[in-house]
Amino acid sequence: MGRTVIRNGLVITAADEVTADVLIDGEQVVALGMPGSGLADTWSDGAERVIDATGRYVVPGGVDVHTHMELPFGGTFASDTFETGTRAAAWGGTTTIVDFAVQGVGQSLREGLDNWFAKAEGECAIDYGFHMIMGDVNDQSLKEMDVLVGEGITSFKLFMAYPGVFYSDDGQILRAMQSASGNGSLIMMHAENGIAIDVLIAQALERGQTDPKYHGVVRHALLEAEATHRAIQLARVAGAPVYIVHLSALEALAEVTAARDLGLNAFAETCPQYLYLSTDDLARPGFEGSKYVCSTPLRPVEHQAELWKGLRTNDLSVVSTDHCPFCFKEQKELGVGDFSKIPNGLPGVETRMDLLHQAVIDGHISRRRWIEIACTTPARMFGLYPRKGTIAPGADADVVIYDPAAEQVMSAETHHMNVDYSCYEGRTLTGKVATVLSRGKVVVDGGEYLGRKGDGKYLTRDTCQYLT
Ligand code: URP
Ligand code: ZN
Ligand code: ZN
């Protein structure tokens, strides 16, 4: 691959906004130059490609650190494969994902991880790494953690929810956190009190409360807050950092904020669905609400202002998607007559960068904060920075040329995720991806996908770069 020069765009990173020319050589960014200085003319001589980005933003490719391609859940599988899901990510300006490999009960971590390598190998449109879901914390899997950290799997997800499936009890959680404290890895916590939730599910079903909206009722905000509090205290006892995933309740955010005010290594992410959707969507008529069933659940609309505030104050430091799509037909429909059988999860890997740009337009966050929460901080949090998450000499040339003035209407008719509905059907957004480069290769341009499956490479990761 030769040289690419991107001229005269507004280069936005977490740190700066500057009109600059960007020189890419092969797979890497090698220099930024001042427009008018003559540098770009020199670079353009003999370059393979010169892109005029006048009036456009030039931003790092998105880093989505929470996806579930092909996740087995509730008797079915998330409907995006690594091929379809990573292609959709590229369309939406995301050039790196970190997906969750799953250790099932009775399996070793290695077996679960090998299974995920087999699913992804040669399939991906963009670069990818793995976290490891620990579904069976025991003497052997605790030892295996150390080995995996040495191999670049530096984060492990535990579940306080889903008893009998992914659930870990407090003793297992404490032991995993103790191991993490020793090997430098980061525990990612699904913080909901699953034992209490299962009682409330059974009681609701006995009362004949079977509609999707009851999913939000039984998964009570206080049960998210309680689990968040417990996860943080267990992490303190173990001397380990903790990262709360898919935080949705303002009461849970208050727990994270209190921990961070104490100076603890407690971090949290939220997801676009919690910023833009609410229990009103879960309560849509008929079975429509099933399209909005995910865990943690959508909350009443009042929670959104607190989440936006948390993003501004950095008590929420990452926005990832928790992309876990299930088609309405035949998959969400598994829960007709019993909300607890609706597979949990929403599509989102393609729409995150645009929805967060809309937050810039709406005045919730600044442009630099957009890049920080969607690209830079996730890369730092999960040991991928500065290779990913910024535009700087030496970084991978994962670059998005973004048209901040283009309008688009979100729809299942036009999205590229392998799912038969959009959570945002008919919503108009300002801003749209124009061109995407993944390690220097143009993979999306002018409304066309130009990449190939297998373009994406596996990423070994360092440990979290935020620990104090
Ligand atoms: O509803 C969700 N979030 N599904 C995916 C699994 C998880 O808990 O992240
Ligand atoms: Zn989860
Ligand atoms: Zn998830």
mmCIF file of N, CA, C and O and ligand atoms in Angstrom, residues 66 68 71 73 157 159 162 190 246 274 293-296 322 324 344-346, ligand 1:
data_model
loop_
_atom_site.group_PDB
_atom_site.id
_atom_site.type_symbol
_atom_site.label_atom_id
_atom_site.label_comp_id
_atom_site.label_asym_id
_atom_site.label_seq_id
_atom_site.Cartn_x
_atom_site.Cartn_y
_atom_site.Cartn_z
ATOM 1 N N HIS A 66 -17.594 -3.190 23.333
ATOM 2 C CA HIS A 66 -18.626 -4.072 23.898
ATOM 3 C C HIS A 66 -19.547 -4.552 22.783
ATOM 4 O O HIS A 66 -20.560 -3.916 22.480
ATOM 5 N N HIS A 68 -21.271 -8.314 20.883
ATOM 6 C CA HIS A 68 -21.559 -9.754 21.045
ATOM 7 C C HIS A 68 -21.967 -10.333 19.702
ATOM 8 O O HIS A 68 -23.160 -10.508 19.421
ATOM 9 N N LEU A 71 -23.532 -14.280 19.832
ATOM 10 C CA LEU A 71 -23.637 -14.704 21.239
ATOM 11 C C LEU A 71 -24.802 -15.685 21.411
ATOM 12 O O LEU A 71 -25.929 -15.383 20.997
ATOM 13 N N PHE A 73 -27.764 -16.947 23.386
ATOM 14 C CA PHE A 73 -28.556 -16.349 24.471
ATOM 15 C C PHE A 73 -30.001 -16.819 24.329
ATOM 16 O O PHE A 73 -30.599 -16.687 23.259
ATOM 17 N N LYS A 157 -15.197 -10.444 31.860
ATOM 18 C CA LYS A 157 -16.524 -10.006 32.287
ATOM 19 C C LYS A 157 -17.154 -11.048 33.202
ATOM 20 O O LYS A 157 -17.141 -12.250 32.901
ATOM 21 N N PHE A 159 -20.787 -11.784 35.654
ATOM 22 C CA PHE A 159 -22.217 -11.453 35.699
ATOM 23 C C PHE A 159 -22.753 -11.637 37.109
ATOM 24 O O PHE A 159 -22.645 -12.735 37.670
ATOM 25 N N TYR A 162 -28.381 -13.255 35.657
ATOM 26 C CA TYR A 162 -28.576 -14.510 34.934
ATOM 27 C C TYR A 162 -28.133 -15.747 35.721
ATOM 28 O O TYR A 162 -27.256 -16.510 35.273
ATOM 29 N N HIS A 190 -21.259 -7.010 34.866
ATOM 30 C CA HIS A 190 -22.696 -6.852 34.595
ATOM 31 C C HIS A 190 -23.354 -6.764 35.964
ATOM 32 O O HIS A 190 -23.532 -7.780 36.639
ATOM 33 N N HIS A 246 -22.534 -1.368 30.533
ATOM 34 C CA HIS A 246 -23.921 -0.969 30.177
ATOM 35 C C HIS A 246 -24.710 -0.399 31.362
ATOM 36 O O HIS A 246 -25.794 -0.870 31.684
ATOM 37 N N TYR A 274 -29.397 3.854 26.173
ATOM 38 C CA TYR A 274 -29.812 4.433 27.455
ATOM 39 C C TYR A 274 -29.877 5.963 27.385
ATOM 40 O O TYR A 274 -30.498 6.601 28.236
ATOM 41 N N VAL A 293 -35.912 -4.846 24.444
ATOM 42 C CA VAL A 293 -35.540 -5.626 25.633
ATOM 43 C C VAL A 293 -34.033 -5.868 25.624
ATOM 44 O O VAL A 293 -33.489 -6.518 24.722
ATOM 45 N N CYS A 294 -33.366 -5.312 26.621
ATOM 46 C CA CYS A 294 -31.951 -5.553 26.836
ATOM 47 C C CYS A 294 -31.709 -5.443 28.336
ATOM 48 O O CYS A 294 -32.571 -4.982 29.076
ATOM 49 N N SER A 295 -30.545 -5.911 28.774
ATOM 50 C CA SER A 295 -30.205 -5.829 30.200
ATOM 51 C C SER A 295 -28.800 -5.280 30.359
ATOM 52 O O SER A 295 -27.907 -5.754 29.657
ATOM 53 N N THR A 296 -28.632 -4.296 31.250
ATOM 54 C CA THR A 296 -29.630 -3.645 32.056
ATOM 55 C C THR A 296 -30.727 -3.066 31.150
ATOM 56 O O THR A 296 -30.467 -2.794 29.968
ATOM 57 N N ASP A 322 -22.818 -2.480 23.320
ATOM 58 C CA ASP A 322 -23.438 -3.735 23.763
ATOM 59 C C ASP A 322 -24.231 -4.338 22.610
ATOM 60 O O ASP A 322 -25.321 -4.900 22.805
ATOM 61 N N CYS A 324 -25.912 -6.544 20.375
ATOM 62 C CA CYS A 324 -26.331 -7.932 20.569
ATOM 63 C C CYS A 324 -27.713 -8.085 19.923
ATOM 64 O O CYS A 324 -28.740 -8.130 20.602
ATOM 65 N N ASN A 344 -32.265 -11.090 25.266
ATOM 66 C CA ASN A 344 -31.857 -9.744 25.702
ATOM 67 C C ASN A 344 -30.792 -9.187 24.765
ATOM 68 O O ASN A 344 -29.733 -9.790 24.607
ATOM 69 N N GLY A 345 -31.061 -8.025 24.212
ATOM 70 C CA GLY A 345 -30.020 -7.362 23.436
ATOM 71 C C GLY A 345 -30.595 -6.548 22.300
ATOM 72 O O GLY A 345 -31.691 -6.825 21.803
ATOM 73 N N LEU A 346 -29.830 -5.532 21.911
ATOM 74 C CA LEU A 346 -30.231 -4.601 20.851
ATOM 75 C C LEU A 346 -29.107 -4.455 19.825
ATOM 76 O O LEU A 346 -27.941 -4.581 20.173
HETATM 77 O O1 URP B 1 -29.120 -7.365 26.886
HETATM 78 C C1 URP B 1 -27.918 -7.535 26.757
HETATM 79 N N1 URP B 1 -27.110 -6.671 27.287
HETATM 80 N N2 URP B 1 -27.447 -8.609 26.096
HETATM 81 C C2 URP B 1 -26.117 -8.978 25.913
HETATM 82 C C3 URP B 1 -25.515 -9.672 27.101
HETATM 83 C C4 URP B 1 -25.024 -8.704 28.141
HETATM 84 O O2 URP B 1 -25.420 -8.832 29.282
HETATM 85 O O3 URP B 1 -24.228 -7.833 27.835
#
